[in-house]
């Protein structure tokens, strides 16, 4: 187990296209989080899974964003009809139940919408 | 609503000097606070948490509920401490789960 993996590392897409990112958490971790980070800002919460259940989704997230964690293992984040404002680093993190706030982060996927 | 404020975007010190990265929070509940660090070209990682009351890489942080602060301190900065530092607040979202809210971060540069 090499930690939290995210794929792809970089994605350049044209405005209006759909994109999907994948996150593979540490296998023993049942909690999985998605965050977004723009230049000069801290990570901003997007959504959270406990096993396969999506327990919280940020109100800032438009309906164009959707996330899944079908078997409680890997997760995907899809953005439909991308806009230039979606350009950001998308971070995935996982943690164990007992480690409140103790996240292990992936390297992130950098999205550029042109 | 919970909020984490890091008032300094940039902080520069010389090697061997003391360093303090400021963090203030607002939260109506009982806070749990963390410091995360991101070194150049590395992923974001946990540095320390207040409930552990530990010292990691010479850094300590004390929760001051009266001042609603959780400043990160190190008595003698090293060049390898140069990094981006984020303060984060754990907020319960329900009975069994929660999430971190991050500050905007402080870039620490330690000059030789």
Coordinates of N, CA and C in Angstrom, one line a residue:
Chain A
X1 N 0.8 -1.2 0.0 CA 0.0 0.0 0.0 C 0.9 1.2 0.0
X2 N 0.7 2.1 -1.0 CA 1.6 3.2 -1.2 C 1.0 4.5 -0.8
X3 N -0.1 4.4 0.0 CA -0.7 5.7 0.4 C -1.9 5.9 -0.5
X4 N -2.4 7.2 -0.4 CA -3.5 7.6 -1.2 C -3.0 8.0 -2.6
X5 N -3.7 7.3 -3.6 CA -3.3 7.6 -5.0 C -4.4 8.3 -5.7
X6 N -4.0 9.3 -6.6 CA -5.0 10.0 -7.4 C -4.5 10.0 -8.8
X7 N -5.5 9.9 -9.7 CA -5.3 9.8 -11.1 C -6.4 10.5 -11.9
X8 N -6.0 11.4 -12.9 CA -4.6 11.6 -13.3 C -4.0 12.7 -12.4
X9 N -2.7 13.0 -12.6 CA -2.0 14.0 -11.9 C -2.4 15.4 -12.4
X10 N -2.5 15.4 -13.8 CA -2.9 16.7 -14.4 C -3.9 16.4 -15.5
X11 N -4.8 17.4 -15.7 CA -5.9 17.2 -16.7 C -6.1 18.6 -17.3
X12 N -6.0 18.7 -18.6 CA -6.3 19.9 -19.3 C -7.6 19.6 -20.1
X13 N -8.6 20.4 -20.0 CA -9.8 20.1 -20.8 C -10.4 21.4 -21.3
X14 N -11.2 21.3 -22.3 CA -11.9 22.4 -22.9 C -13.1 22.7 -22.1
X15 N -13.5 24.0 -22.0 CA -14.7 24.4 -21.3 C -15.9 23.6 -21.9
X16 N -16.7 23.1 -21.1 CA -17.9 22.4 -21.5 C -17.8 20.9 -21.5
X17 N -16.5 20.4 -21.4 CA -16.3 19.0 -21.4 C -16.5 18.4 -20.0
X18 N -16.7 17.1 -20.0 CA -16.8 16.4 -18.7 C -15.5 15.8 -18.3
X19 N -15.2 15.8 -17.0 CA -13.9 15.2 -16.6 C -14.3 14.3 -15.3
X20 N -13.4 13.2 -15.2 CA -13.6 12.4 -14.0 C -12.2 12.1 -13.4
X21 N -12.2 12.2 -12.1 CA -10.9 11.9 -11.4 C -11.2 10.7 -10.5
X22 N -10.0 10.0 -10.2 CA -10.1 8.8 -9.4 C -9.3 9.0 -8.2
X23 N -9.7 8.4 -7.1 CA -8.9 8.4 -5.8 C -9.0 7.0 -5.3
X24 N -7.8 6.4 -5.0 CA -7.7 5.2 -4.3 C -7.1 5.4 -2.9
X25 N -7.9 5.3 -1.9 CA -7.5 5.6 -0.5 C -6.7 4.4 0.1
X26 N -6.1 4.6 1.3 CA -5.5 3.5 2.0 C -6.5 2.5 2.3
X27 N -6.2 1.2 2.1 CA -7.2 0.2 2.1 C -8.0 0.1 3.4
X28 N -7.3 0.3 4.5 CA -8.0 0.2 5.8 C -8.8 1.4 6.2
X29 N -8.7 2.5 5.4 CA -9.4 3.7 5.8 C -10.8 3.7 5.2
X30 N -11.8 3.8 6.1 CA -13.2 3.8 5.7 C -13.7 5.3 5.4
X31 N -13.0 6.3 5.8 CA -13.4 7.6 5.5 C -12.6 8.2 4.3
X32 N -13.4 8.9 3.4 CA -12.7 9.5 2.2 C -13.3 10.9 2.0
X33 N -12.4 11.8 1.8 CA -12.8 13.2 1.6 C -12.3 13.7 0.3
X34 N -13.0 14.6 -0.3 CA -12.5 15.4 -1.5 C -12.5 16.9 -1.1
X35 N -11.4 17.5 -1.5 CA -11.2 18.9 -1.2 C -10.8 19.6 -2.5
X36 N -11.0 20.9 -2.6 CA -10.5 21.6 -3.8 C -9.7 22.7 -3.3
X37 N -8.6 23.0 -4.0 CA -7.7 24.1 -3.6 C -7.3 25.0 -4.8
X38 N -7.5 26.2 -4.6 CA -7.2 27.2 -5.6 C -6.0 28.0 -5.1
X39 N -5.3 28.7 -6.0 CA -4.1 29.4 -5.7 C -4.2 30.4 -4.6
X40 N -3.4 30.2 -3.6 CA -3.4 31.2 -2.5 C -4.5 30.9 -1.4
X41 N -5.2 29.7 -1.6 CA -6.2 29.4 -0.6 C -5.9 28.0 0.0
X42 N -6.5 27.8 1.2 CA -6.4 26.5 1.8 C -7.4 25.5 1.1
X43 N -7.2 24.2 1.4 CA -8.2 23.2 0.9 C -9.6 23.5 1.3
X44 N -10.5 23.4 0.4 CA -11.9 23.7 0.6 C -12.7 22.4 0.5
X45 N -13.5 22.1 1.5 CA -14.2 20.8 1.6 C -15.2 20.7 0.4
X46 N -15.3 19.6 -0.2 CA -16.3 19.3 -1.2 C -17.3 18.2 -0.8
X47 N -16.8 17.0 -0.4 CA -17.7 16.0 0.0 C -17.0 14.9 0.8
X48 N -17.7 14.1 1.5 CA -17.2 13.1 2.4 C -18.0 11.8 2.3
X49 N -17.2 10.7 2.3 CA -17.8 9.3 2.3 C -17.4 8.6 3.5
X50 N -18.3 7.9 4.1 CA -18.0 6.9 5.1 C -18.3 5.5 4.5
X51 N -17.3 4.7 4.2 CA -17.5 3.5 3.4 C -18.2 4.0 2.0
X52 N -19.3 3.4 1.6 CA -19.9 3.8 0.4 C -20.9 4.9 0.5
X53 N -21.2 5.3 1.7 CA -22.2 6.3 1.9 C -21.7 7.7 1.8
X54 N -22.3 8.6 1.0 CA -21.9 10.0 0.9 C -22.7 10.7 2.0
X55 N -22.0 11.1 3.0 CA -22.6 11.7 4.2 C -22.8 13.2 4.2
X56 N -21.9 13.8 3.4 CA -22.0 15.3 3.4 C -21.5 15.8 2.1
X57 N -22.1 16.8 1.5 CA -21.7 17.5 0.3 C -21.8 19.0 0.5
X58 N -20.7 19.7 0.2 CA -20.7 21.1 0.4 C -21.8 21.8 -0.4
X59 N -22.4 22.8 0.3 CA -23.4 23.6 -0.4 C -22.9 24.5 -1.5
X60 N -21.5 24.6 -1.4 CA -20.9 25.4 -2.5 C -20.8 24.6 -3.8
X61 N -21.0 23.3 -3.7 CA -20.8 22.5 -4.8 C -22.0 22.5 -5.7
X62 N -21.8 22.8 -7.0 CA -23.0 22.9 -7.9 C -23.4 21.5 -8.3
X63 N -24.5 21.5 -9.0 CA -25.1 20.2 -9.4 C -24.2 19.6 -10.5
X64 N -23.3 20.3 -11.0 CA -22.4 19.7 -12.1 C -21.4 18.8 -11.5
X65 N -21.2 18.8 -10.2 CA -20.3 17.9 -9.5 C -21.0 16.7 -8.9
X66 N -20.4 15.6 -9.1 CA -20.9 14.4 -8.4 C -19.8 13.5 -8.1
X67 N -20.0 12.8 -7.0 CA -18.9 11.8 -6.5 C -19.6 10.5 -6.1
X68 N -18.8 9.5 -6.3 CA -19.2 8.1 -5.9 C -18.1 7.4 -5.2
X69 N -18.5 6.4 -4.4 CA -17.6 5.5 -3.9 C -18.3 4.1 -3.8
X70 N -18.5 3.5 -4.9 CA -19.4 2.4 -5.1 C -19.2 1.2 -4.2
X71 N -18.1 0.8 -3.9 CA -17.9 -0.4 -3.1 C -17.1 0.0 -1.8
X72 N -17.1 1.2 -1.5 CA -16.4 1.6 -0.3 C -14.9 1.6 -0.4
X73 N -14.4 1.5 -1.6 CA -13.0 1.5 -1.8 C -12.6 2.7 -2.5
X74 N -12.4 2.7 -3.9 CA -12.0 3.9 -4.6 C -13.1 4.8 -4.8
X75 N -12.8 6.0 -5.1 CA -13.9 7.0 -5.3 C -13.6 7.8 -6.6
X76 N -14.7 8.2 -7.2 CA -14.5 9.1 -8.4 C -15.3 10.4 -8.2
X77 N -14.7 11.4 -8.8 CA -15.3 12.8 -8.7 C -15.5 13.2 -10.2
X78 N -16.7 13.5 -10.6 CA -17.0 13.9 -11.9 C -17.4 15.4 -11.9
X79 N -16.9 16.1 -12.9 CA -17.4 17.5 -13.1 C -18.0 17.5 -14.6
X80 N -19.2 17.8 -14.7 CA -19.9 17.9 -16.0 C -19.8 19.4 -16.4
X81 N -19.8 19.5 -17.8 CA -19.8 20.9 -18.4 C -18.9 21.8 -17.7
X82 N -17.6 21.5 -17.7 CA -16.6 22.2 -17.0 C -16.6 23.7 -17.4
X83 N -16.3 24.5 -16.4 CA -16.1 26.0 -16.6 C -14.7 26.4 -16.1
X84 N -14.3 27.6 -16.6 CA -12.9 28.0 -16.2 C -12.8 28.1 -14.7
X85 N -13.8 28.5 -14.0 CA -13.7 28.6 -12.6 C -13.5 27.2 -11.9
X86 N -13.6 26.2 -12.6 CA -13.4 24.8 -12.0 C -11.9 24.5 -11.9
X87 N -11.1 25.3 -12.6 CA -9.6 25.1 -12.6 C -9.1 25.2 -11.2
X88 N -8.5 24.1 -10.7 CA -8.0 24.0 -9.3 C -7.3 22.7 -9.1
X89 N -6.8 22.6 -7.9 CA -6.2 21.3 -7.5 C -7.3 20.5 -6.8
X90 N -7.5 19.3 -7.1 CA -8.5 18.5 -6.4 C -7.8 17.5 -5.6
X91 N -8.0 17.5 -4.3 CA -7.3 16.7 -3.4 C -8.3 15.6 -2.8
X92 N -7.7 14.5 -2.6 CA -8.4 13.4 -2.0 C -7.7 13.0 -0.7
X93 N -8.4 12.7 0.3 CA -7.8 12.3 1.6 C -8.6 11.1 2.2
X94 N -7.9 10.3 3.0 CA -8.6 9.2 3.7 C -8.1 9.2 5.1
X95 N -9.0 8.6 5.9 CA -8.6 8.5 7.3 C -9.3 7.3 8.0
X96 N -8.8 6.9 9.1 CA -9.5 5.8 9.9 C -10.5 6.5 10.8
X97 N -11.5 5.7 11.3 CA -12.5 6.3 12.2 C -11.8 6.9 13.5
X98 N -10.8 6.2 14.0 CA -10.3 6.6 15.3 C -9.4 7.9 15.2
X99 N -9.0 8.2 14.0 CA -8.1 9.4 13.8 C -8.8 10.6 13.3
X100 N -9.6 11.2 14.2 CA -10.4 12.3 13.8 C -9.4 13.4 13.4
X101 N -9.6 13.9 12.2 CA -8.8 15.0 11.6 C -7.4 14.5 11.1
X102 N -7.1 13.3 11.3 CA -5.8 12.8 10.9 C -5.9 12.2 9.5
X103 N -5.9 13.1 8.5 CA -6.0 12.7 7.1 C -4.7 12.3 6.5
X104 N -4.7 11.4 5.5 CA -3.6 11.1 4.6 C -4.1 11.6 3.3
X105 N -3.3 12.5 2.7 CA -3.7 13.1 1.5 C -3.0 12.5 0.3
X106 N -3.7 12.5 -0.8 CA -3.1 12.2 -2.1 C -2.3 13.4 -2.7
X107 N -1.7 13.2 -3.8 CA -0.9 14.2 -4.4 C -1.8 15.2 -5.2
X108 N -3.0 14.8 -5.4 CA -3.9 15.8 -6.1 C -4.0 15.6 -7.6
X109 N -5.1 16.1 -8.1 CA -5.2 16.2 -9.6 C -5.4 17.7 -9.9
X110 N -4.5 18.2 -10.8 CA -4.6 19.6 -11.1 C -5.4 19.7 -12.4
X111 N -6.5 20.4 -12.3 CA -7.4 20.6 -13.5 C -7.2 22.0 -14.0
X112 N -7.0 22.0 -15.4 CA -7.0 23.3 -16.1 C -8.1 23.3 -17.1
X113 N -9.0 24.2 -17.1 CA -10.1 24.3 -18.0 C -9.7 25.5 -19.0
X114 N -9.6 25.2 -20.2 CA -9.2 26.3 -21.2 C -10.4 26.6 -22.1
Chain B
X1 N -20.8 29.8 12.1 CA -20.1 28.8 11.3 C -18.6 28.8 11.8
X2 N -18.0 27.7 11.6 CA -16.6 27.6 12.0 C -15.7 28.3 11.0
X3 N -14.6 28.9 11.5 CA -13.7 29.6 10.6 C -12.3 29.5 11.2
X4 N -11.3 29.4 10.3 CA -9.9 29.4 10.7 C -9.2 30.5 10.0
X5 N -8.5 31.3 10.7 CA -7.8 32.5 10.1 C -6.3 32.4 10.4
X6 N -5.6 32.5 9.3 CA -4.1 32.6 9.4 C -3.7 33.9 8.9
X7 N -3.4 34.9 9.8 CA -3.3 36.3 9.3 C -2.1 36.6 8.5
X8 N -1.1 35.7 8.5 CA 0.1 36.0 7.7 C 0.2 35.0 6.5
X9 N 0.2 35.6 5.3 CA 0.4 34.8 4.1 C 1.8 34.4 4.0
X10 N 2.7 35.3 4.4 CA 4.2 35.0 4.2 C 4.9 35.3 5.6
X11 N 5.8 34.5 5.9 CA 6.6 34.7 7.1 C 8.1 34.3 6.8
X12 N 9.0 35.2 7.0 CA 10.4 35.0 6.8 C 11.2 35.2 8.0
X13 N 12.1 34.2 8.3 CA 12.9 34.3 9.4 C 14.3 33.8 9.0
X14 N 15.3 34.0 9.9 CA 16.6 33.5 9.6 C 16.8 32.2 10.4
X15 N 17.7 31.4 9.9 CA 18.0 30.1 10.6 C 18.4 30.4 12.0
X16 N 17.9 29.6 12.9 CA 18.2 29.8 14.3 C 17.3 30.7 15.1
X17 N 16.5 31.5 14.4 CA 15.6 32.4 15.0 C 14.3 31.7 15.4
X18 N 13.6 32.2 16.5 CA 12.3 31.6 16.8 C 11.3 31.9 15.7
X19 N 10.3 31.1 15.6 CA 9.3 31.3 14.6 C 7.9 31.0 15.3
X20 N 6.9 31.8 14.9 CA 5.6 31.6 15.4 C 4.6 31.8 14.2
X21 N 3.9 30.8 13.9 CA 2.8 30.9 12.9 C 1.5 31.0 13.6
X22 N 0.8 32.1 13.3 CA -0.4 32.4 14.0 C -1.7 31.7 13.4
X23 N -2.5 31.3 14.3 CA -3.8 30.7 13.8 C -4.9 31.0 14.8
X24 N -6.0 31.6 14.4 CA -7.1 31.9 15.2 C -8.3 31.2 14.6
X25 N -9.2 30.8 15.5 CA -10.4 30.1 15.0 C -11.7 30.6 15.7
X26 N -12.8 30.3 15.0 CA -14.1 30.6 15.6 C -14.9 29.3 15.5
X27 N -15.4 28.9 16.6 CA -16.2 27.6 16.7 C -17.0 27.6 17.9
X28 N -18.2 27.3 17.9 CA -19.1 27.3 19.0 C -18.9 26.1 19.9
X29 N -18.4 25.0 19.4 CA -18.3 23.8 20.1 C -16.9 23.6 20.8
X30 N -16.6 22.4 21.1 CA -15.3 22.1 21.7 C -14.3 21.9 20.6
X31 N -13.3 22.7 20.4 CA -12.5 22.6 19.2 C -11.4 21.5 19.3
X32 N -11.2 20.9 18.1 CA -10.0 20.1 17.9 C -9.2 20.7 16.8
X33 N -7.9 21.0 17.0 CA -7.2 21.7 16.1 C -5.9 21.0 15.6
X34 N -5.5 21.2 14.4 CA -4.4 20.5 13.8 C -3.5 21.5 13.0
X35 N -2.3 21.1 12.8 CA -1.4 21.8 11.9 C -1.0 20.8 10.8
X36 N -1.2 21.2 9.6 CA -0.7 20.4 8.4 C 0.4 21.2 7.7
X37 N 1.3 20.4 7.1 CA 2.5 21.1 6.4 C 2.6 20.5 5.0
X38 N 3.0 21.4 4.1 CA 3.3 20.9 2.7 C 4.7 21.4 2.3
X39 N 5.6 20.5 2.2 CA 7.0 20.9 1.8 C 6.9 20.9 0.2
X40 N 8.0 21.6 -0.3 CA 8.0 21.7 -1.8 C 7.9 20.4 -2.5
X41 N 7.0 20.3 -3.4 CA 6.8 19.1 -4.3 C 6.4 17.9 -3.5
X42 N 5.9 18.1 -2.3 CA 5.3 16.9 -1.5 C 3.9 17.1 -1.2
X43 N 3.2 16.1 -0.8 CA 1.8 16.2 -0.5 C 1.6 16.7 0.9
X44 N 0.4 17.2 1.1 CA 0.0 17.8 2.4 C 0.0 16.7 3.4
X45 N 0.6 17.0 4.6 CA 0.7 15.9 5.6 C 0.5 16.5 7.0
X46 N 0.0 15.7 7.9 CA -0.3 16.1 9.2 C 1.0 16.4 10.0
X47 N 1.1 17.5 10.6 CA 2.3 17.8 11.5 C 2.0 17.5 12.9
X48 N 0.9 18.1 13.5 CA 0.6 17.8 14.8 C -0.9 18.1 15.1
X49 N -1.4 17.6 16.2 CA -2.7 17.8 16.7 C -2.7 18.2 18.1
X50 N -3.6 19.1 18.5 CA -3.5 19.7 19.9 C -3.8 18.6 21.0
X51 N -4.6 17.6 20.7 CA -5.0 16.7 21.7 C -3.8 15.8 22.1
X52 N -2.8 15.7 21.2 CA -1.7 14.8 21.5 C -0.6 15.5 22.3
X53 N -0.7 16.8 22.3 CA 0.3 17.7 23.1 C 1.7 17.2 22.9
X54 N 2.0 17.0 21.6 CA 3.3 16.4 21.2 C 4.2 17.5 20.6
X55 N 5.4 17.2 20.5 CA 6.4 18.1 19.7 C 6.9 17.3 18.5
X56 N 6.6 17.9 17.4 CA 7.0 17.2 16.1 C 8.0 18.1 15.4
X57 N 9.2 17.6 15.1 CA 10.3 18.3 14.4 C 10.6 19.6 15.2
X58 N 10.4 19.6 16.5 CA 10.7 20.8 17.3 C 9.6 21.8 17.4
X59 N 8.5 21.5 16.7 CA 7.3 22.4 16.7 C 6.4 22.0 17.8
X60 N 5.8 23.0 18.4 CA 4.7 22.8 19.4 C 3.6 23.8 19.1
X61 N 2.4 23.4 19.6 CA 1.3 24.3 19.5 C 0.4 24.1 20.7
X62 N 0.0 25.2 21.3 CA -0.9 25.2 22.4 C -2.3 25.8 22.1
X63 N -3.3 25.1 22.5 CA -4.6 25.6 22.3 C -5.0 26.6 23.4
X64 N -5.3 27.8 23.0 CA -5.7 28.8 24.0 C -7.2 29.2 23.7
X65 N -8.0 28.6 24.5 CA -9.5 28.8 24.3 C -9.9 30.2 24.6
X66 N -9.2 30.9 25.5 CA -9.6 32.3 25.8 C -9.4 33.2 24.7
X67 N -8.2 33.0 24.0 CA -7.9 33.8 22.8 C -8.3 33.2 21.5
X68 N -8.9 32.0 21.6 CA -9.3 31.2 20.4 C -8.1 31.1 19.4
X69 N -7.0 30.7 19.9 CA -5.8 30.6 19.1 C -5.1 29.3 19.2
X70 N -4.3 28.9 18.2 CA -3.6 27.7 18.2 C -2.3 28.0 17.4
X71 N -1.4 28.8 17.9 CA -0.2 29.2 17.2 C 0.8 28.1 17.2
X72 N 1.5 28.0 16.1 CA 2.6 27.0 16.0 C 3.9 27.7 16.3
X73 N 4.7 27.0 17.1 CA 6.0 27.7 17.5 C 7.2 26.7 17.4
X74 N 8.3 27.3 17.1 CA 9.5 26.6 17.2 C 10.6 27.5 17.6
X75 N 11.4 27.1 18.6 CA 12.4 28.1 19.2 C 13.6 28.4 18.2
X76 N 14.0 27.4 17.4 CA 15.1 27.6 16.5 C 14.8 27.1 15.1
X77 N 14.4 28.0 14.2 CA 14.0 27.5 12.9 C 15.2 27.0 12.1
X78 N 14.9 26.0 11.3 CA 15.9 25.4 10.4 C 15.5 25.6 8.9
X79 N 16.4 25.6 8.0 CA 16.1 25.8 6.6 C 15.1 24.8 6.1
X80 N 15.2 23.6 6.6 CA 14.2 22.5 6.1 C 12.8 22.7 6.6
X81 N 12.6 23.7 7.5 CA 11.3 24.0 7.9 C 10.5 24.9 6.9
X82 N 11.2 25.4 5.9 CA 10.6 26.2 4.9 C 9.5 25.3 4.2
X83 N 8.3 25.8 4.2 CA 7.1 25.1 3.7 C 5.9 25.9 3.8
X84 N 4.7 25.4 3.3 CA 3.4 26.0 3.5 C 2.8 25.3 4.7
X85 N 2.3 26.1 5.7 CA 1.7 25.5 6.9 C 0.2 25.9 6.9
X86 N -0.7 24.9 7.2 CA -2.1 25.1 7.3 C -2.6 24.7 8.7
X87 N -3.3 25.6 9.3 CA -4.0 25.3 10.5 C -5.4 24.8 10.1
X88 N -5.9 23.8 10.9 CA -7.2 23.2 10.5 C -8.0 22.9 11.8
X89 N -9.3 23.0 11.6 CA -10.3 22.8 12.7 C -11.2 21.7 12.4
X90 N -11.3 20.7 13.3 CA -12.2 19.6 13.1 C -13.6 20.0 13.6
X91 N -14.6 19.7 12.7 CA -15.9 20.0 13.1 C -16.8 18.8 12.9
X92 N -17.5 18.5 13.9 CA -18.4 17.4 13.9 C -19.6 17.7 12.9
X93 N -19.9 16.7 12.0 CA -21.0 16.9 11.1 C -22.2 16.1 11.6
X94 N -22.0 15.2 12.4 CA -23.1 14.4 12.9 C -22.6 13.7 14.1
X95 N -23.2 12.6 14.5 CA -22.8 11.9 15.7 C -21.5 11.1 15.6
X96 N -21.2 10.8 14.3 CA -20.0 9.9 14.1 C -19.1 10.3 13.1
X97 N -19.2 11.5 12.5 CA -18.3 11.9 11.5 C -18.1 13.4 11.6
X98 N -17.1 13.8 10.8 CA -16.8 15.3 10.8 C -15.9 15.6 9.7
X99 N -15.4 16.8 9.6 CA -14.5 17.2 8.6 C -13.6 18.3 9.1
X100 N -12.5 18.5 8.4 CA -11.6 19.6 8.7 C -11.9 20.8 7.8
X101 N -11.8 21.9 8.5 CA -11.9 23.2 7.8 C -10.5 23.9 7.9
X102 N -9.9 24.2 6.8 CA -8.5 24.7 6.7 C -8.5 26.2 6.7
X103 N -7.4 26.8 7.2 CA -7.1 28.2 7.0 C -6.4 28.4 5.6
X104 N -6.1 29.6 5.3 CA -5.6 29.9 4.0 C -4.1 29.6 3.9
X105 N -3.4 29.3 5.0 CA -2.1 28.9 4.9 C -1.1 30.0 5.1
X106 N 0.1 29.7 5.6 CA 1.2 30.6 5.7 C 2.5 30.0 5.1
X107 N 3.1 30.7 4.2 CA 4.4 30.2 3.6 C 5.5 30.7 4.5
X108 N 6.2 29.7 5.1 CA 7.3 30.0 5.9 C 8.6 29.8 5.1
X109 N 9.5 30.8 5.1 CA 10.8 30.8 4.5 C 11.8 31.0 5.6
X110 N 12.7 30.1 5.7 CA 13.8 30.2 6.6 C 15.1 30.4 5.8
X111 N 15.7 31.6 6.0 CA 16.9 32.0 5.3 C 18.2 31.5 6.0
X112 N 19.2 31.1 5.2 CA 20.4 30.7 5.9 C 21.2 31.8 6.6

